[in-house]
Amino acid sequence: MPLKYAAFTVMMPEFELEEAARLLKKLGYDGVEWRVHNVPDGPDAKPDFWRSNRATIDLETITANAESIRRMTEDAAWRS
């Protein structure tokens, strides 16, 4: 059985969610582990792995945005 590779978006602080999904697909990753955390800093904050990570799903809005997050992830099509 071939190995499958996924990435944790904490390693991509400078990318927005949609950008991260597209890039991981383009680079050949098989899946993504989204970072989910409170996002207290504004969009102008300097990207950092643990603070101001733009590839983070905001814990405060995850329920309200769950459907769009699902669609975004499926649109990246990590399926054969």
PDB file of N, CA and C in Angstrom:
ATOM      1  N   MET A   1       0.845  -1.169   0.000  1.00  0.00           N
ATOM      2  CA  MET A   1       0.000   0.000   0.000  1.00  0.00           C
ATOM      3  C   MET A   1       0.898   1.242   0.000  1.00  0.00           C
ATOM      4  N   PRO A   2       0.675   2.166  -0.933  1.00  0.00           N
ATOM      5  CA  PRO A   2       1.522   3.362  -1.001  1.00  0.00           C
ATOM      6  C   PRO A   2       1.267   4.292   0.178  1.00  0.00           C
ATOM      7  N   LEU A   3       2.305   4.985   0.551  1.00  0.00           N
ATOM      8  CA  LEU A   3       2.172   5.974   1.628  1.00  0.00           C
ATOM      9  C   LEU A   3       1.360   7.165   1.142  1.00  0.00           C
ATOM     10  N   LYS A   4       0.647   7.768   2.057  1.00  0.00           N
ATOM     11  CA  LYS A   4      -0.084   8.997   1.755  1.00  0.00           C
ATOM     12  C   LYS A   4       0.493  10.095   2.636  1.00  0.00           C
ATOM     13  N   TYR A   5       0.495  11.291   2.085  1.00  0.00           N
ATOM     14  CA  TYR A   5       1.092  12.413   2.791  1.00  0.00           C
ATOM     15  C   TYR A   5       0.060  13.515   2.992  1.00  0.00           C
ATOM     16  N   ALA A   6       0.040  14.055   4.194  1.00  0.00           N
ATOM     17  CA  ALA A   6      -0.819  15.186   4.529  1.00  0.00           C
ATOM     18  C   ALA A   6       0.045  16.244   5.213  1.00  0.00           C
ATOM     19  N   ALA A   7      -0.466  17.435   5.255  1.00  0.00           N
ATOM     20  CA  ALA A   7       0.266  18.528   5.891  1.00  0.00           C
ATOM     21  C   ALA A   7      -0.631  19.222   6.905  1.00  0.00           C
ATOM     22  N   PHE A   8      -0.023  19.724   7.964  1.00  0.00           N
ATOM     23  CA  PHE A   8      -0.696  20.502   8.997  1.00  0.00           C
ATOM     24  C   PHE A   8      -0.492  21.969   8.636  1.00  0.00           C
ATOM     25  N   THR A   9      -1.554  22.731   8.522  1.00  0.00           N
ATOM     26  CA  THR A   9      -1.435  24.090   8.013  1.00  0.00           C
ATOM     27  C   THR A   9      -0.691  25.056   8.933  1.00  0.00           C
ATOM     28  N   VAL A  10      -0.274  24.609  10.098  1.00  0.00           N
ATOM     29  CA  VAL A  10       0.555  25.479  10.937  1.00  0.00           C
ATOM     30  C   VAL A  10       1.861  25.814  10.209  1.00  0.00           C
ATOM     31  N   MET A  11       2.265  24.957   9.274  1.00  0.00           N
ATOM     32  CA  MET A  11       3.522  25.187   8.549  1.00  0.00           C
ATOM     33  C   MET A  11       3.371  26.202   7.422  1.00  0.00           C
ATOM     34  N   MET A  12       2.172  26.759   7.245  1.00  0.00           N
ATOM     35  CA  MET A  12       1.897  27.651   6.120  1.00  0.00           C
ATOM     36  C   MET A  12       1.283  28.973   6.589  1.00  0.00           C
ATOM     37  N   PRO A  13       1.902  29.684   7.516  1.00  0.00           N
ATOM     38  CA  PRO A  13       1.243  30.843   8.129  1.00  0.00           C
ATOM     39  C   PRO A  13       0.934  31.979   7.171  1.00  0.00           C
ATOM     40  N   GLU A  14       1.643  32.068   6.068  1.00  0.00           N
ATOM     41  CA  GLU A  14       1.451  33.205   5.163  1.00  0.00           C
ATOM     42  C   GLU A  14       0.344  32.981   4.133  1.00  0.00           C
ATOM     43  N   PHE A  15      -0.234  31.778   4.078  1.00  0.00           N
ATOM     44  CA  PHE A  15      -1.255  31.463   3.094  1.00  0.00           C
ATOM     45  C   PHE A  15      -2.654  31.502   3.696  1.00  0.00           C
ATOM     46  N   GLU A  16      -3.600  32.087   2.945  1.00  0.00           N
ATOM     47  CA  GLU A  16      -5.007  32.030   3.329  1.00  0.00           C
ATOM     48  C   GLU A  16      -5.479  30.593   3.153  1.00  0.00           C
ATOM     49  N   LEU A  17      -6.623  30.255   3.735  1.00  0.00           N
ATOM     50  CA  LEU A  17      -7.120  28.880   3.692  1.00  0.00           C
ATOM     51  C   LEU A  17      -7.213  28.330   2.266  1.00  0.00           C
ATOM     52  N   GLU A  18      -7.851  29.064   1.364  1.00  0.00           N
ATOM     53  CA  GLU A  18      -8.028  28.592  -0.008  1.00  0.00           C
ATOM     54  C   GLU A  18      -6.688  28.416  -0.713  1.00  0.00           C
ATOM     55  N   GLU A  19      -5.769  29.349  -0.483  1.00  0.00           N
ATOM     56  CA  GLU A  19      -4.442  29.254  -1.082  1.00  0.00           C
ATOM     57  C   GLU A  19      -3.716  28.006  -0.575  1.00  0.00           C
ATOM     58  N   ALA A  20      -3.813  27.748   0.716  1.00  0.00           N
ATOM     59  CA  ALA A  20      -3.158  26.580   1.304  1.00  0.00           C
ATOM     60  C   ALA A  20      -3.699  25.302   0.689  1.00  0.00           C
ATOM     61  N   ALA A  21      -5.018  25.201   0.543  1.00  0.00           N
ATOM     62  CA  ALA A  21      -5.624  24.002  -0.038  1.00  0.00           C
ATOM     63  C   ALA A  21      -5.130  23.776  -1.463  1.00  0.00           C
ATOM     64  N   ARG A  22      -5.136  24.826  -2.257  1.00  0.00           N
ATOM     65  CA  ARG A  22      -4.687  24.689  -3.658  1.00  0.00           C
ATOM     66  C   ARG A  22      -3.205  24.320  -3.742  1.00  0.00           C
ATOM     67  N   LEU A  23      -2.380  24.957  -2.923  1.00  0.00           N
ATOM     68  CA  LEU A  23      -0.946  24.689  -2.960  1.00  0.00           C
ATOM     69  C   LEU A  23      -0.632  23.261  -2.533  1.00  0.00           C
ATOM     70  N   LEU A  24      -1.256  22.780  -1.472  1.00  0.00           N
ATOM     71  CA  LEU A  24      -0.995  21.413  -1.025  1.00  0.00           C
ATOM     72  C   LEU A  24      -1.395  20.403  -2.092  1.00  0.00           C
ATOM     73  N   LYS A  25      -2.508  20.652  -2.749  1.00  0.00           N
ATOM     74  CA  LYS A  25      -2.935  19.763  -3.835  1.00  0.00           C
ATOM     75  C   LYS A  25      -1.904  19.802  -4.964  1.00  0.00           C
ATOM     76  N   LYS A  26      -1.487  20.996  -5.357  1.00  0.00           N
ATOM     77  CA  LYS A  26      -0.513  21.161  -6.443  1.00  0.00           C
ATOM     78  C   LYS A  26       0.813  20.461  -6.121  1.00  0.00           C
ATOM     79  N   LEU A  27       1.220  20.499  -4.853  1.00  0.00           N
ATOM     80  CA  LEU A  27       2.484  19.884  -4.448  1.00  0.00           C
ATOM     81  C   LEU A  27       2.383  18.370  -4.267  1.00  0.00           C
ATOM     82  N   GLY A  28       1.171  17.819  -4.434  1.00  0.00           N
ATOM     83  CA  GLY A  28       1.015  16.373  -4.387  1.00  0.00           C
ATOM     84  C   GLY A  28       0.622  15.786  -3.044  1.00  0.00           C
ATOM     85  N   TYR A  29       0.266  16.624  -2.084  1.00  0.00           N
ATOM     86  CA  TYR A  29      -0.187  16.087  -0.797  1.00  0.00           C
ATOM     87  C   TYR A  29      -1.532  15.395  -0.978  1.00  0.00           C
ATOM     88  N   ASP A  30      -1.769  14.386  -0.169  1.00  0.00           N
ATOM     89  CA  ASP A  30      -3.007  13.619  -0.248  1.00  0.00           C
ATOM     90  C   ASP A  30      -4.108  14.180   0.642  1.00  0.00           C
ATOM     91  N   GLY A  31      -3.758  15.041   1.568  1.00  0.00           N
ATOM     92  CA  GLY A  31      -4.746  15.587   2.481  1.00  0.00           C
ATOM     93  C   GLY A  31      -4.200  16.749   3.268  1.00  0.00           C
ATOM     94  N   VAL A  32      -5.067  17.304   4.101  1.00  0.00           N
ATOM     95  CA  VAL A  32      -4.699  18.471   4.904  1.00  0.00           C
ATOM     96  C   VAL A  32      -5.256  18.297   6.310  1.00  0.00           C
ATOM     97  N   GLU A  33      -4.486  18.724   7.283  1.00  0.00           N
ATOM     98  CA  GLU A  33      -4.962  18.822   8.660  1.00  0.00           C
ATOM     99  C   GLU A  33      -5.037  20.319   8.962  1.00  0.00           C
ATOM    100  N   TRP A  34      -6.258  20.820   9.000  1.00  0.00           N
ATOM    101  CA  TRP A  34      -6.441  22.241   9.231  1.00  0.00           C
ATOM    102  C   TRP A  34      -6.109  22.608  10.672  1.00  0.00           C
ATOM    103  N   ARG A  35      -5.410  23.695  10.841  1.00  0.00           N
ATOM    104  CA  ARG A  35      -5.184  24.247  12.179  1.00  0.00           C
ATOM    105  C   ARG A  35      -6.468  24.950  12.587  1.00  0.00           C
ATOM    106  N   VAL A  36      -6.993  24.635  13.748  1.00  0.00           N
ATOM    107  CA  VAL A  36      -8.208  25.255  14.274  1.00  0.00           C
ATOM    108  C   VAL A  36      -7.840  25.886  15.612  1.00  0.00           C
ATOM    109  N   HIS A  37      -8.050  27.186  15.700  1.00  0.00           N
ATOM    110  CA  HIS A  37      -7.645  27.917  16.900  1.00  0.00           C
ATOM    111  C   HIS A  37      -8.345  29.270  16.888  1.00  0.00           C
ATOM    112  N   ASN A  38      -8.318  29.950  18.019  1.00  0.00           N
ATOM    113  CA  ASN A  38      -8.799  31.333  18.040  1.00  0.00           C
ATOM    114  C   ASN A  38      -7.873  32.180  17.185  1.00  0.00           C
ATOM    115  N   VAL A  39      -8.443  33.095  16.441  1.00  0.00           N
ATOM    116  CA  VAL A  39      -7.645  33.956  15.569  1.00  0.00           C
ATOM    117  C   VAL A  39      -7.821  35.396  16.053  1.00  0.00           C
ATOM    118  N   PRO A  40      -7.036  35.791  17.077  1.00  0.00           N
ATOM    119  CA  PRO A  40      -7.233  37.110  17.675  1.00  0.00           C
ATOM    120  C   PRO A  40      -6.623  38.258  16.886  1.00  0.00           C
ATOM    121  N   ASP A  41      -5.595  38.001  16.101  1.00  0.00           N
ATOM    122  CA  ASP A  41      -4.890  39.072  15.408  1.00  0.00           C
ATOM    123  C   ASP A  41      -5.615  39.442  14.120  1.00  0.00           C
ATOM    124  N   GLY A  42      -5.479  40.692  13.732  1.00  0.00           N
ATOM    125  CA  GLY A  42      -6.109  41.176  12.512  1.00  0.00           C
ATOM    126  C   GLY A  42      -5.375  40.716  11.261  1.00  0.00           C
ATOM    127  N   PRO A  43      -5.961  40.973  10.104  1.00  0.00           N
ATOM    128  CA  PRO A  43      -5.373  40.520   8.842  1.00  0.00           C
ATOM    129  C   PRO A  43      -4.053  41.201   8.500  1.00  0.00           C
ATOM    130  N   ASP A  44      -3.735  42.311   9.142  1.00  0.00           N
ATOM    131  CA  ASP A  44      -2.485  43.021   8.853  1.00  0.00           C
ATOM    132  C   ASP A  44      -1.314  42.542   9.707  1.00  0.00           C
ATOM    133  N   ALA A  45      -1.563  41.636  10.654  1.00  0.00           N
ATOM    134  CA  ALA A  45      -0.485  41.134  11.508  1.00  0.00           C
ATOM    135  C   ALA A  45       0.491  40.298  10.688  1.00  0.00           C
ATOM    136  N   LYS A  46       1.748  40.350  11.053  1.00  0.00           N
ATOM    137  CA  LYS A  46       2.774  39.574  10.353  1.00  0.00           C
ATOM    138  C   LYS A  46       2.513  38.081  10.569  1.00  0.00           C
ATOM    139  N   PRO A  47       2.481  37.285   9.472  1.00  0.00           N
ATOM    140  CA  PRO A  47       2.239  35.843   9.618  1.00  0.00           C
ATOM    141  C   PRO A  47       3.302  35.164  10.467  1.00  0.00           C
ATOM    142  N   ASP A  48       2.864  34.238  11.293  1.00  0.00           N
ATOM    143  CA  ASP A  48       3.735  33.491  12.182  1.00  0.00           C
ATOM    144  C   ASP A  48       3.134  32.101  12.338  1.00  0.00           C
ATOM    145  N   PHE A  49       3.949  31.117  12.702  1.00  0.00           N
ATOM    146  CA  PHE A  49       3.450  29.748  12.810  1.00  0.00           C
ATOM    147  C   PHE A  49       2.330  29.612  13.831  1.00  0.00           C
ATOM    148  N   TRP A  50       2.478  30.199  15.015  1.00  0.00           N
ATOM    149  CA  TRP A  50       1.497  30.002  16.079  1.00  0.00           C
ATOM    150  C   TRP A  50       0.616  31.202  16.314  1.00  0.00           C
ATOM    151  N   ARG A  51       1.030  32.373  15.885  1.00  0.00           N
ATOM    152  CA  ARG A  51       0.207  33.582  16.006  1.00  0.00           C
ATOM    153  C   ARG A  51       0.034  34.158  14.611  1.00  0.00           C
ATOM    154  N   SER A  52      -1.102  34.697  14.346  1.00  0.00           N
ATOM    155  CA  SER A  52      -1.373  35.332  13.050  1.00  0.00           C
ATOM    156  C   SER A  52      -1.178  34.361  11.886  1.00  0.00           C
ATOM    157  N   ASN A  53      -1.512  33.112  12.101  1.00  0.00           N
ATOM    158  CA  ASN A  53      -1.398  32.096  11.048  1.00  0.00           C
ATOM    159  C   ASN A  53      -2.641  32.196  10.177  1.00  0.00           C
ATOM    160  N   ARG A  54      -2.460  32.595   8.934  1.00  0.00           N
ATOM    161  CA  ARG A  54      -3.588  32.815   8.028  1.00  0.00           C
ATOM    162  C   ARG A  54      -4.240  31.518   7.560  1.00  0.00           C
ATOM    163  N   ALA A  55      -3.555  30.404   7.707  1.00  0.00           N
ATOM    164  CA  ALA A  55      -4.102  29.097   7.307  1.00  0.00           C
ATOM    165  C   ALA A  55      -4.759  28.414   8.506  1.00  0.00           C
ATOM    166  N   THR A  56      -5.445  29.195   9.308  1.00  0.00           N
ATOM    167  CA  THR A  56      -6.107  28.699  10.518  1.00  0.00           C
ATOM    168  C   THR A  56      -7.606  28.892  10.391  1.00  0.00           C
ATOM    169  N   ILE A  57      -8.351  27.864  10.747  1.00  0.00           N
ATOM    170  CA  ILE A  57      -9.806  27.975  10.829  1.00  0.00           C
ATOM    171  C   ILE A  57     -10.121  28.524  12.212  1.00  0.00           C
ATOM    172  N   ASP A  58     -10.860  29.622  12.245  1.00  0.00           N
ATOM    173  CA  ASP A  58     -11.155  30.309  13.501  1.00  0.00           C
ATOM    174  C   ASP A  58     -12.131  29.486  14.339  1.00  0.00           C
ATOM    175  N   LEU A  59     -11.727  29.152  15.546  1.00  0.00           N
ATOM    176  CA  LEU A  59     -12.538  28.356  16.459  1.00  0.00           C
ATOM    177  C   LEU A  59     -13.876  29.037  16.761  1.00  0.00           C
ATOM    178  N   GLU A  60     -13.874  30.358  16.796  1.00  0.00           N
ATOM    179  CA  GLU A  60     -15.096  31.107  17.107  1.00  0.00           C
ATOM    180  C   GLU A  60     -16.154  30.982  16.007  1.00  0.00           C
ATOM    181  N   THR A  61     -15.734  30.754  14.768  1.00  0.00           N
ATOM    182  CA  THR A  61     -16.683  30.745  13.650  1.00  0.00           C
ATOM    183  C   THR A  61     -16.748  29.411  12.914  1.00  0.00           C
ATOM    184  N   ILE A  62     -16.106  28.377  13.457  1.00  0.00           N
ATOM    185  CA  ILE A  62     -16.028  27.106  12.743  1.00  0.00           C
ATOM    186  C   ILE A  62     -17.406  26.500  12.453  1.00  0.00           C
ATOM    187  N   THR A  63     -18.324  26.610  13.391  1.00  0.00           N
ATOM    188  CA  THR A  63     -19.654  26.044  13.176  1.00  0.00           C
ATOM    189  C   THR A  63     -20.386  26.796  12.070  1.00  0.00           C
ATOM    190  N   ALA A  64     -20.337  28.105  12.117  1.00  0.00           N
ATOM    191  CA  ALA A  64     -21.011  28.912  11.104  1.00  0.00           C
ATOM    192  C   ALA A  64     -20.397  28.729   9.719  1.00  0.00           C
ATOM    193  N   ASN A  65     -19.102  28.451   9.656  1.00  0.00           N
ATOM    194  CA  ASN A  65     -18.403  28.324   8.382  1.00  0.00           C
ATOM    195  C   ASN A  65     -18.140  26.885   7.965  1.00  0.00           C
ATOM    196  N   ALA A  66     -18.673  25.930   8.700  1.00  0.00           N
ATOM    197  CA  ALA A  66     -18.366  24.515   8.440  1.00  0.00           C
ATOM    198  C   ALA A  66     -18.673  24.095   7.002  1.00  0.00           C
ATOM    199  N   GLU A  67     -19.804  24.522   6.476  1.00  0.00           N
ATOM    200  CA  GLU A  67     -20.176  24.120   5.111  1.00  0.00           C
ATOM    201  C   GLU A  67     -19.204  24.677   4.074  1.00  0.00           C
ATOM    202  N   SER A  68     -18.812  25.940   4.208  1.00  0.00           N
ATOM    203  CA  SER A  68     -17.874  26.511   3.240  1.00  0.00           C
ATOM    204  C   SER A  68     -16.482  25.900   3.387  1.00  0.00           C
ATOM    205  N   ILE A  69     -16.095  25.541   4.600  1.00  0.00           N
ATOM    206  CA  ILE A  69     -14.807  24.872   4.825  1.00  0.00           C
ATOM    207  C   ILE A  69     -14.819  23.490   4.176  1.00  0.00           C
ATOM    208  N   ARG A  70     -15.942  22.782   4.329  1.00  0.00           N
ATOM    209  CA  ARG A  70     -16.075  21.465   3.699  1.00  0.00           C
ATOM    210  C   ARG A  70     -15.973  21.587   2.181  1.00  0.00           C
ATOM    211  N   ARG A  71     -16.705  22.548   1.604  1.00  0.00           N
ATOM    212  CA  ARG A  71     -16.668  22.731   0.148  1.00  0.00           C
ATOM    213  C   ARG A  71     -15.272  23.098  -0.328  1.00  0.00           C
ATOM    214  N   MET A  72     -14.610  23.991   0.395  1.00  0.00           N
ATOM    215  CA  MET A  72     -13.258  24.402   0.015  1.00  0.00           C
ATOM    216  C   MET A  72     -12.323  23.199   0.015  1.00  0.00           C
ATOM    217  N   THR A  73     -12.428  22.367   1.027  1.00  0.00           N
ATOM    218  CA  THR A  73     -11.575  21.192   1.135  1.00  0.00           C
ATOM    219  C   THR A  73     -11.885  20.198   0.023  1.00  0.00           C
ATOM    220  N   GLU A  74     -13.160  19.974  -0.242  1.00  0.00           N
ATOM    221  CA  GLU A  74     -13.542  19.069  -1.325  1.00  0.00           C
ATOM    222  C   GLU A  74     -13.142  19.614  -2.683  1.00  0.00           C
ATOM    223  N   ASP A  75     -13.225  20.928  -2.869  1.00  0.00           N
ATOM    224  CA  ASP A  75     -12.842  21.525  -4.142  1.00  0.00           C
ATOM    225  C   ASP A  75     -11.357  21.337  -4.434  1.00  0.00           C
ATOM    226  N   ALA A  76     -10.557  21.208  -3.380  1.00  0.00           N
ATOM    227  CA  ALA A  76      -9.131  20.923  -3.583  1.00  0.00           C
ATOM    228  C   ALA A  76      -8.949  19.510  -4.114  1.00  0.00           C
ATOM    229  N   ALA A  77     -10.000  18.686  -3.972  1.00  0.00           N
ATOM    230  CA  ALA A  77     -10.089  17.353  -4.580  1.00  0.00           C
ATOM    231  C   ALA A  77      -8.918  16.447  -4.261  1.00  0.00           C
ATOM    232  N   TRP A  78      -8.765  16.094  -2.999  1.00  0.00           N
ATOM    233  CA  TRP A  78      -7.741  15.140  -2.618  1.00  0.00           C
ATOM    234  C   TRP A  78      -8.230  13.716  -2.850  1.00  0.00           C
ATOM    235  N   ARG A  79      -8.932  13.557  -3.939  1.00  0.00           N
ATOM    236  CA  ARG A  79      -9.433  12.234  -4.295  1.00  0.00           C
ATOM    237  C   ARG A  79      -8.861  11.836  -5.632  1.00  0.00           C
ATOM    238  N   SER A  80      -8.717  10.565  -5.837  1.00  0.00           N
ATOM    239  CA  SER A  80      -8.216  10.074  -7.127  1.00  0.00           C
ATOM    240  C   SER A  80      -9.305  10.121  -8.159  1.00  0.00           C
TER     241      SER A  80
END
